XYZ file of C-alpha atoms in Angstrom:
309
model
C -95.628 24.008 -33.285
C -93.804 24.891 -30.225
C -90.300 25.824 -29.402
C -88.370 24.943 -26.778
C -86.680 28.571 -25.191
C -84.655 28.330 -21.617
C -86.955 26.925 -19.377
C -90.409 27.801 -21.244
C -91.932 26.486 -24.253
C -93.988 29.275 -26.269
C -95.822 28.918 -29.824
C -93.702 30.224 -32.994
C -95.325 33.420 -32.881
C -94.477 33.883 -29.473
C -91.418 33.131 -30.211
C -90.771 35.238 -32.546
C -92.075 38.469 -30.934
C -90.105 37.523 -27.919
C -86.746 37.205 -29.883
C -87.129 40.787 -31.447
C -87.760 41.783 -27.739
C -84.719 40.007 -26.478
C -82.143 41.569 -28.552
C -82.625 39.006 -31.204
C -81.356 35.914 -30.085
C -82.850 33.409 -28.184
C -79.895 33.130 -25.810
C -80.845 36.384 -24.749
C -83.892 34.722 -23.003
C -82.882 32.085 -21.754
C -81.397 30.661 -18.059
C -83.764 29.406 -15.269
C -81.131 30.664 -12.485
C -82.489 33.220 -10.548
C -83.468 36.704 -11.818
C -83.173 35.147 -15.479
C -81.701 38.643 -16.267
C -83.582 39.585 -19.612
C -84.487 43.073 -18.587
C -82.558 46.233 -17.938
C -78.816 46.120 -17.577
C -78.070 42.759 -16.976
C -75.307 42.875 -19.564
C -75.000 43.747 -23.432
C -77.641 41.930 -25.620
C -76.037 40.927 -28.512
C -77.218 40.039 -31.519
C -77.428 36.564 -32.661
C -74.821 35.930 -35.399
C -75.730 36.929 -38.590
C -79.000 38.195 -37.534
C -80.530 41.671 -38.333
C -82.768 44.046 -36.585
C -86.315 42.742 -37.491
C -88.056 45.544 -38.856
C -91.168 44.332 -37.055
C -92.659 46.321 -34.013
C -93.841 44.761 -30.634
C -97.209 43.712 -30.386
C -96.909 46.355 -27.296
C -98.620 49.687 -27.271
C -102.276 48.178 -28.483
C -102.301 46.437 -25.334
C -100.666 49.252 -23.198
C -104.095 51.568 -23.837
C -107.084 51.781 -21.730
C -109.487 48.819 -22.317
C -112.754 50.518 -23.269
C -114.955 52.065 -20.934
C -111.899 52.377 -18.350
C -111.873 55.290 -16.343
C -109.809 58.416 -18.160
C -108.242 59.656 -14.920
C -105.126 57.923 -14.213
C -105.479 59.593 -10.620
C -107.952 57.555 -9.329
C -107.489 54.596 -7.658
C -109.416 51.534 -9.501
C -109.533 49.662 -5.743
C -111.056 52.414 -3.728
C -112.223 55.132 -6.584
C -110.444 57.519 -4.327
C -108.150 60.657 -5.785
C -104.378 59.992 -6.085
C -103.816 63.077 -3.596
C -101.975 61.943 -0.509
C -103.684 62.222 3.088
C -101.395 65.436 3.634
C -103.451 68.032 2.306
C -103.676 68.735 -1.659
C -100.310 69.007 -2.907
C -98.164 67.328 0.346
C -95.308 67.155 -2.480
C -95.075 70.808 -3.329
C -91.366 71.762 -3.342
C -89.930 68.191 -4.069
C -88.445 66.683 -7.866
C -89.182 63.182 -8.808
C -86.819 61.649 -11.473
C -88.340 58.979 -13.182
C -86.919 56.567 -15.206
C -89.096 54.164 -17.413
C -86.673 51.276 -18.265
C -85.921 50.792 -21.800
C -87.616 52.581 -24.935
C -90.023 50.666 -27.170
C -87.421 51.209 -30.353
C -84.574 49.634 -28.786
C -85.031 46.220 -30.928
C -84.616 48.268 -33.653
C -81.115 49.426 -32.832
C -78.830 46.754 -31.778
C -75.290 48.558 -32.237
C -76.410 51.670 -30.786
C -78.120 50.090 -27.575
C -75.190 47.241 -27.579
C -72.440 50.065 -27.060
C -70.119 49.754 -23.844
C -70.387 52.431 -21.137
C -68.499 52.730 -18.024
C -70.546 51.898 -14.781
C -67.419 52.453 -12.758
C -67.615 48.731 -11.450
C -67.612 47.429 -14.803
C -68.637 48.187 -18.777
C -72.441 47.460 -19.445
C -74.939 47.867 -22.902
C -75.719 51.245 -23.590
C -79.382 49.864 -22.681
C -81.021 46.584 -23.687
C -84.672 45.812 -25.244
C -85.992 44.652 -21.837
C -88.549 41.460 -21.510
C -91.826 40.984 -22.697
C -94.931 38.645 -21.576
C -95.309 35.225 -23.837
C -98.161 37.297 -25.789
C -95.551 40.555 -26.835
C -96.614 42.904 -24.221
C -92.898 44.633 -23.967
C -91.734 45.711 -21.076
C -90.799 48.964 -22.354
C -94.580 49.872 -23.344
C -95.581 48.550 -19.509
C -93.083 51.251 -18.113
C -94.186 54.078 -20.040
C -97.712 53.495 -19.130
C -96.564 53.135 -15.086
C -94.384 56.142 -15.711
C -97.340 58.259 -17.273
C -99.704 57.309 -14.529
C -96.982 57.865 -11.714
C -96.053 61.292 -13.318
C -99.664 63.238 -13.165
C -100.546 61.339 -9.615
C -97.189 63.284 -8.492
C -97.444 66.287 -10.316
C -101.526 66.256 -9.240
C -99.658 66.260 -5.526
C -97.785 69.521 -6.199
C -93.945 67.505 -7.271
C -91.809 68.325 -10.190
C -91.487 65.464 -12.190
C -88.863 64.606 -14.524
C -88.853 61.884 -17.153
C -85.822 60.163 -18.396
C -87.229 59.742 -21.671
C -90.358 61.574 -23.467
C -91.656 59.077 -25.696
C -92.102 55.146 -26.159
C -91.272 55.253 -29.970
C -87.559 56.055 -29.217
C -83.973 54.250 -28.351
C -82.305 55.013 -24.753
C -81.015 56.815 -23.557
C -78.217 54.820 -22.358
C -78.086 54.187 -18.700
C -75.358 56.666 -18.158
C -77.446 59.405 -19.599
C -80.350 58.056 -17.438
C -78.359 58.506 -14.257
C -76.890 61.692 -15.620
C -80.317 63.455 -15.855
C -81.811 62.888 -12.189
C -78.095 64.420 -11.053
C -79.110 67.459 -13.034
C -82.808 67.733 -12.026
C -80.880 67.432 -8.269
C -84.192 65.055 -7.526
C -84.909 64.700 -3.973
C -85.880 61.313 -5.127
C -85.406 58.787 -8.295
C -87.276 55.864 -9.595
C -86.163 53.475 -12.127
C -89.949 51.504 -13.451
C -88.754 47.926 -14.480
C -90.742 44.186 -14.612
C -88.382 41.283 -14.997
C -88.586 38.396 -16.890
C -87.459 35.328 -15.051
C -88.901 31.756 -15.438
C -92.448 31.134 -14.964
C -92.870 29.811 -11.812
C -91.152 32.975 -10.460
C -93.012 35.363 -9.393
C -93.338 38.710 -6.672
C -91.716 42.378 -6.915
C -88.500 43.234 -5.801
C -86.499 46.497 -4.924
C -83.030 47.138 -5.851
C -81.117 49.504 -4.196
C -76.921 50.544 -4.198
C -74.208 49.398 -2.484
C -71.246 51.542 -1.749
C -68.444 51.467 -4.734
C -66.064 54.228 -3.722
C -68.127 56.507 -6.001
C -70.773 59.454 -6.792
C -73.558 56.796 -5.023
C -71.610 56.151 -1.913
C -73.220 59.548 -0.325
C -76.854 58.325 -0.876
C -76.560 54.960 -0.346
C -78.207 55.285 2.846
C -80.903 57.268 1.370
C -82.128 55.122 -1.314
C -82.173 51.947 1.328
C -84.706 53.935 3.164
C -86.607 55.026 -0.140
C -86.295 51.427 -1.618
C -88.282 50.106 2.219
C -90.582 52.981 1.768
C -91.373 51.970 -1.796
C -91.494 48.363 -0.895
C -94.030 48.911 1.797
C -96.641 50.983 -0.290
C -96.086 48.373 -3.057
C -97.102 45.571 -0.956
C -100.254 47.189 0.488
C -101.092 48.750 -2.818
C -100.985 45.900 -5.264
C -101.352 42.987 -3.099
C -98.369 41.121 -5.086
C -95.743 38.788 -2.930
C -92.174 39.155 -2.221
C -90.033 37.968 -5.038
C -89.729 34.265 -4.672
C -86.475 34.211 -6.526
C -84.500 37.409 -5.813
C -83.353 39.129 -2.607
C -84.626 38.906 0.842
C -88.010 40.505 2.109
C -88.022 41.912 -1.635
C -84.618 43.851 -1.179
C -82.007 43.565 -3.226
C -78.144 45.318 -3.386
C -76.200 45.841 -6.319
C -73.316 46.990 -7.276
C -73.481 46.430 -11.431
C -76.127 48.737 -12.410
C -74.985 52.165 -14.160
C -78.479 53.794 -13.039
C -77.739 53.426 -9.703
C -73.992 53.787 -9.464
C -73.441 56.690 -11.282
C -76.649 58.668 -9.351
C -75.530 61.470 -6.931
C -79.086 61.707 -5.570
C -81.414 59.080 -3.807
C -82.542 56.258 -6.422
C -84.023 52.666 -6.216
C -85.361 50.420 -9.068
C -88.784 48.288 -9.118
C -89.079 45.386 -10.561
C -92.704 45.049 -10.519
C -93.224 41.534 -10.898
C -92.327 38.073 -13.099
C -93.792 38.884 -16.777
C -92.928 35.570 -17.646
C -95.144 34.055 -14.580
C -98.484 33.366 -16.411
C -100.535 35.708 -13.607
C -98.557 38.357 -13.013
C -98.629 38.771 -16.802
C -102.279 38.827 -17.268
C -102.156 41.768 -14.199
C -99.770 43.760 -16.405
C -102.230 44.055 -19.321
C -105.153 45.156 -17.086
C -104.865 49.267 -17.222
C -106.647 49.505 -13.736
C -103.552 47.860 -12.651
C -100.980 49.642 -13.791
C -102.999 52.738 -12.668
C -102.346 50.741 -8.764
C -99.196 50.293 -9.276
C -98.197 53.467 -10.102
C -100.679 54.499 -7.086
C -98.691 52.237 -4.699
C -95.205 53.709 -6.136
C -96.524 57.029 -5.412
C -97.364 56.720 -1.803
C -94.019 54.803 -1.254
C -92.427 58.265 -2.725
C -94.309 60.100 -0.761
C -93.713 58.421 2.526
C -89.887 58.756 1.814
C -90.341 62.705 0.685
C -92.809 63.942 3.353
């Protein structure tokens, strides 16, 4: 049996893995217009009425491990077999903090009121956080940014940064996007990284970068900043994964904002990456691979790096 949802139709188990993801409704996930917002904070999720919190996990963090026989290093480059060290010398990044923020938390389904709570973005009042997306199979978003975070982390760190995580675990809720904002100000990070993947409609695919606009607030003084760190960033991510321009956000893979409490609330230079469509069929299947994710979070590093040196 299969069930018509937005613009996609997806088998009953799909289904029902991607509704838990979604903030369990099905309106949640659906809208072909552009950027299909399921992910990050693209508004409050609410639940569907007189729904409950299925106590069932994502079929997520199986497929987020190494396949077997994968290499153990998550330094090394699966393209060229090369070190994650920059061309700069061992540790080019000695000196420099690195905020970063893997979007969402793999509990979040779980906890509907909490992640559902208003918070002030200055421009507006957004969720507290939201489950994020998931491929048609349950690969969640939030287990694919944990495992990009992870392998971004020691390939920075390996280069001689401080690195700062927003969250510690993927078997938690938030933090909200306030907090999230709130702890790259405190680190004072020379540069911050929000790890997203959208979920749009299938045909959709390529990365974007979202950057901030000015809002007559704490951002206003970076603003210029992150635009350079989102090109630099955009760049590396392009040579290093091979994936397109977004097809169906932004220009050249930019895009400004104004409505996103991670990036108007930051005092310090921050961008967000939407890695690709994890609704497009292909880019999905790339997601799952673990010698991917190791290049993206290879390309993501040299884009930081770039920026910092």
């Amino acid at each position: 049996m299969t069930t018509s949802l937005g613009a996609m139709s997806v088998t009953g188990k799909a289904l029902a893995a991607t509704l838990v993801l979604c903030g369990l409704g099905a309106a949640a996930c659906g809208g072909t217009a552009a950027g299909a917002d399921l992910a990050r904070e693209r508004g409050p999720v609410p639940p569907a009425a007189g729904t409950a919190a299925a106590p069932v996990a994502p079929a997520s963090d199986a497929l987020s491990r190494p396949a077997a026989g994968a290499a153990s290093d998550p330094t090394a480059s699966p393209a060229t077999g090369q070190s994650g060290q920059g061309d700069q010398g061992d540790r080019p990044l000695s000196g420099k903090v690195v905020v970063i923020d893997p979007g969402h938390n793999g509990q979040n389904y779980r906890h509907p009121a909490e992640i559902n709570k208003q918070v002030d973005v200055l421009t507006q009042s957004k969720a507290c956080d939201t489950t994020g997306t998931a491929t048609d199979n349950g690969y969640s978003e939030a287990a694919f940014t944990w495992d990009v975070s992870q392998r971004l982390a020691k390939i920075l760190k390996s280069r001689g940064a401080t690195v700062k995580l927003t969250r510690d675990s993927n078997s938690g809720v938030g933090p909200c996007i306030t907090q999230r904002a709130a702890i790259g100000n405190r680190a004072k990070a020379d540069a911050a990284i929000s790890v997203h993947a959208d979920g749009s409609s299938p045909a959709n695919h390529g990365f974007h970068v979202i950057m901030p606009k000015k809002i007559g607030g704490p951002v206003d003084p970076v603003v210029n900043a992150s635009r350079k760190l989102g090109l630099d960033v955009r760049n590396a991510f392009r040579r290093g994964t091979g994936l397109s321009y977004s097809t169906y956000i932004g220009k050249d893979a930019l895009d400004y904002r104004n409505d996103l409490g991670g990036l108007n609330l930051s005092t310090v230079p921050k961008i967000f990456i939407e890695s690709g469509n994890m609704r497009n069929p292909a880019e999905a299947a790339k997601f799952q691979q673990p010698a991917f994710r190791q290049r993206i979070a290879l390309a993501l590093a040299n884009g930081l790096q770039q920026y910092l040196k």
